[in-house]
Amino acid sequence: MEKREQLYEGKAKKVYATDDSQMVIVSYKDDATAFNGQKKGTIAGKGVVNNRVSNFLMQMLTESGVPTHYIRELNDRETLVKKVEIIPLEVIIRNISAGSFAKRYGVDEGIVFAQPTIEFSYKNDDLGDPLINEYHAIALNLAGPNEIARITDMAFHINEVLKAYFATINVELVDFKLEFGRVMGDYIVLADEISPDTCRLWDAITHEKLDKDRFRRDMGGEVEAYNEIMYRIFGEKC
Ligand code: UDP
């Protein structure tokens, strides 16, 4: 597989073309941003943790029947994935109240819900990723009704698989963000990443935060938190 020109540079990843028009290489950076890019920094080793953790979880999801963009890990920071047309929706599943949910509805963090919730944001940095509902997504032509239904089913299934796995390593899956893409015109696959950047992960006993909230909230210990997740999954730190 030959790595060719850079196609795109995002906040946490770069994307490169390859000699196959259907495949791209994702390269994970240590750069961290929060609050729509207003807060910037780096978390040493984050790129390696996110690449390896995301690939591990994508493989687990593939085995459970979820189609994903993952093809193969090339090295500690780079992965070969299917080229997709990203659907401009951030799909957020929550099991426990935290973050913008707690703020918006005026409730404490840490309330365990009777059943998981789903919400959609329109992925648009200029607008600050506004919250929308299914009907708005269809009205804005971001996705069709069948796509929204499929994405919703996939997202709740993914939650069950991930929640059960994280429980085995003593981690509570509080909430997380997913992105989906289309391959070959219409087939929907899970894309982007699943990592401590995109999930809230709390230690099951102490409820200590093992995710990007440590960076967002200036708590410190973010390198250790990312490494702790790596250690619990792989038995090694980076
Ligand atoms: N999230 C994300 N990218 C975003 C917004 C949210 O990965 O642009 C993740 C975040 O890490 C958390 C979940 O989605 O696990 C829910 O985030 P929330 O809506 O509470 O927003 P936040 O409080 O992070 O602004």
XYZ file of C-alpha atoms and ligand atoms in Angstrom:
263
model
C 0.000 0.000 0.000
C 1.571 3.259 -1.133
C 0.920 6.449 0.864
C 0.305 9.415 -1.426
C -0.689 13.070 -0.986
C -2.386 14.497 2.097
C -6.090 14.981 1.350
C -7.191 16.620 4.567
C -5.992 17.740 7.969
C -8.509 17.755 10.801
C -8.136 18.660 14.464
C -6.839 15.261 15.567
C -6.096 13.357 12.347
C -4.651 13.669 8.870
C -5.945 11.736 5.887
C -3.759 10.596 2.986
C -4.598 9.190 -0.436
C -3.245 5.767 -1.417
C -2.680 4.031 -4.743
C -6.189 2.556 -4.334
C -8.931 5.158 -4.936
C -11.261 3.280 -2.529
C -8.868 3.424 0.425
C -7.262 6.184 2.503
C -4.747 6.255 5.346
C -5.719 7.956 8.612
C -2.847 9.310 10.721
C -3.564 10.157 14.370
C -1.939 13.278 15.895
C -1.292 14.174 19.531
C -3.086 17.516 19.011
C -6.117 18.072 21.203
C -8.841 20.673 20.808
C -12.012 21.412 22.732
C -14.929 23.824 22.600
C -15.051 23.882 18.798
C -11.309 24.523 18.504
C -11.116 27.421 21.007
C -8.912 25.424 23.399
C -5.810 23.867 21.861
C -3.049 21.663 23.243
C -1.300 18.349 22.886
C -1.553 15.123 24.830
C 1.689 13.144 24.425
C 1.023 9.702 22.968
C -2.686 10.346 22.388
C -2.397 9.556 18.670
C -1.013 6.104 19.408
C -3.632 5.345 22.076
C -6.549 6.523 19.917
C -5.330 4.655 16.831
C -4.831 1.372 18.674
C -7.939 1.629 20.872
C -10.190 2.621 17.976
C -8.898 -0.203 15.776
C -9.385 -2.731 18.567
C -12.992 -1.601 19.124
C -13.760 -1.428 15.376
C -12.556 -5.051 14.998
C -14.727 -6.113 17.926
C -17.712 -4.378 16.324
C -17.018 -6.012 12.944
C -17.150 -9.396 14.680
C -20.516 -8.462 16.187
C -21.914 -7.702 12.717
C -21.393 -3.927 12.486
C -19.895 -2.834 9.134
C -17.035 -0.361 9.679
C -14.507 1.557 7.579
C -11.584 -0.313 9.240
C -9.270 -2.329 6.959
C -5.960 -2.736 8.786
C -3.535 -1.076 11.177
C -0.341 0.009 9.395
C 1.659 1.194 12.408
C 1.172 2.784 15.841
C -0.377 5.953 14.418
C -1.667 4.993 10.971
C -4.555 2.883 9.760
C -5.854 1.925 6.341
C -9.602 2.546 6.069
C -12.272 2.505 3.374
C -12.772 5.858 1.734
C -16.248 7.006 2.734
C -18.501 9.978 2.215
C -18.978 11.166 5.788
C -22.600 11.837 6.741
C -22.397 15.244 8.487
C -24.034 14.064 11.712
C -22.553 13.531 15.149
C -24.526 10.685 16.679
C -24.337 10.732 20.472
C -25.409 7.867 22.701
C -25.623 8.358 26.465
C -25.962 5.848 29.292
C -25.197 8.217 32.185
C -25.720 12.001 32.426
C -22.655 14.168 31.773
C -21.350 17.104 29.760
C -23.792 19.053 27.617
C -26.740 16.854 28.682
C -26.247 17.678 32.368
C -25.793 21.358 31.531
C -28.725 21.642 29.099
C -31.262 19.945 31.366
C -29.878 21.192 34.698
C -29.125 17.776 36.204
C -26.092 16.351 37.980
C -23.526 14.258 36.173
C -23.559 10.550 36.971
C -27.298 9.771 36.819
C -27.700 6.304 35.285
C -30.537 6.359 32.740
C -33.324 3.752 32.640
C -32.472 3.339 28.949
C -29.838 4.858 26.653
C -30.545 8.099 24.749
C -29.627 9.134 21.229
C -29.151 12.612 19.843
C -27.879 14.139 16.620
C -25.785 17.222 15.968
C -25.281 18.793 12.573
C -21.510 18.492 11.977
C -20.753 22.077 11.013
C -17.945 23.986 12.754
C -19.194 27.413 11.580
C -22.510 26.789 13.325
C -20.918 25.098 16.378
C -22.407 21.631 15.656
C -26.022 22.505 16.585
C -28.303 19.878 18.116
C -30.942 18.720 15.603
C -33.598 16.021 15.468
C -34.198 13.285 12.871
C -36.678 15.412 10.934
C -34.233 18.312 10.719
C -31.528 15.952 9.418
C -33.879 14.770 6.667
C -35.069 18.337 5.910
C -31.445 19.475 5.592
C -30.785 16.520 3.273
C -28.005 15.240 5.519
C -29.447 11.713 5.380
C -32.600 9.948 4.198
C -35.254 8.423 6.491
C -33.986 4.878 5.909
C -30.441 5.983 6.649
C -31.512 7.642 9.912
C -33.332 4.465 10.954
C -30.312 2.310 10.086
C -27.888 4.652 11.895
C -30.120 4.644 14.990
C -30.249 0.818 15.059
C -26.504 0.553 14.531
C -25.721 3.144 17.223
C -27.792 1.374 19.918
C -26.293 -1.992 18.958
C -22.773 -0.520 19.115
C -23.606 0.805 22.591
C -24.537 -2.657 23.852
C -21.323 -4.204 22.495
C -19.076 -1.439 23.837
C -20.792 -1.146 27.220
C -20.434 -4.900 27.811
C -16.766 -4.853 26.769
C -15.830 -1.826 28.884
C -17.495 -3.431 31.908
C -14.964 -6.289 31.628
C -12.092 -3.809 32.086
C -13.843 -1.976 34.925
C -14.824 1.048 32.865
C -18.242 2.694 32.644
C -19.190 3.841 29.156
C -20.905 7.124 30.046
C -21.493 8.512 26.545
C -19.853 8.634 23.134
C -20.018 10.153 19.668
C -20.175 8.193 16.428
C -19.873 9.193 12.800
C -21.086 7.175 9.844
C -20.157 7.194 6.165
C -21.411 5.899 2.846
C -19.371 3.551 0.691
C -20.268 2.701 -2.898
C -23.023 5.319 -2.968
C -25.336 4.129 -0.238
C -23.971 1.377 2.007
C -23.581 2.774 5.559
C -20.544 1.954 7.678
C -19.269 3.133 11.056
C -16.420 5.604 10.391
C -14.181 8.084 12.262
C -12.889 6.795 15.627
C -13.968 5.421 18.995
C -11.427 6.500 21.592
C -10.969 8.454 24.839
C -11.326 11.565 22.625
C -14.860 10.606 21.624
C -16.119 8.653 24.643
C -16.584 9.471 28.309
C -14.979 6.593 30.212
C -15.138 6.449 34.000
C -13.460 3.974 36.305
C -16.280 1.672 37.436
C -15.321 1.824 41.127
C -13.893 5.314 41.700
C -15.694 7.061 38.794
C -12.365 8.722 37.960
C -12.435 10.250 34.455
C -10.247 8.363 31.968
C -10.970 10.492 28.878
C -10.686 13.876 27.193
C -12.692 15.646 29.908
C -9.396 15.833 31.832
C -8.128 18.111 29.052
C -11.408 20.000 28.482
C -11.693 20.785 32.204
C -7.979 21.446 32.891
C -7.895 18.616 35.420
C -4.401 17.374 34.478
C -3.431 13.721 34.255
C -4.646 13.322 30.672
C -1.547 11.423 29.485
C -1.951 8.995 32.410
C -5.684 8.596 31.734
C -5.187 7.720 28.047
C -2.419 5.316 29.032
C -4.624 3.701 31.669
C -7.235 2.877 29.005
C -4.469 1.471 26.792
C -3.167 -0.598 29.712
C -6.564 -2.015 30.627
C -7.190 -3.071 27.011
C -3.743 -4.265 25.896
C -1.849 -4.788 29.150
C 0.827 -2.321 28.043
C 1.375 1.439 27.991
C 2.727 3.389 25.054
N -18.114 14.345 21.573
C -17.170 14.251 20.573
N -17.016 15.294 19.705
C -17.775 16.420 19.770
C -18.747 16.509 20.782
C -18.890 15.458 21.662
O -16.472 13.248 20.453
O -17.596 17.324 18.927
C -18.295 13.236 22.517
C -17.790 13.582 23.913
O -16.462 13.136 24.087
C -18.725 12.809 24.801
C -20.034 12.715 24.001
O -19.669 12.973 22.649
O -18.244 11.492 25.011
C -21.101 13.670 24.449
O -20.569 14.977 24.478
P -21.460 16.210 24.976
O -22.630 16.373 24.059
O -21.766 16.040 26.412
O -20.566 17.473 24.679
P -19.375 18.125 25.483
O -19.802 18.246 26.906
O -18.218 17.197 25.261
O -19.220 19.439 24.774
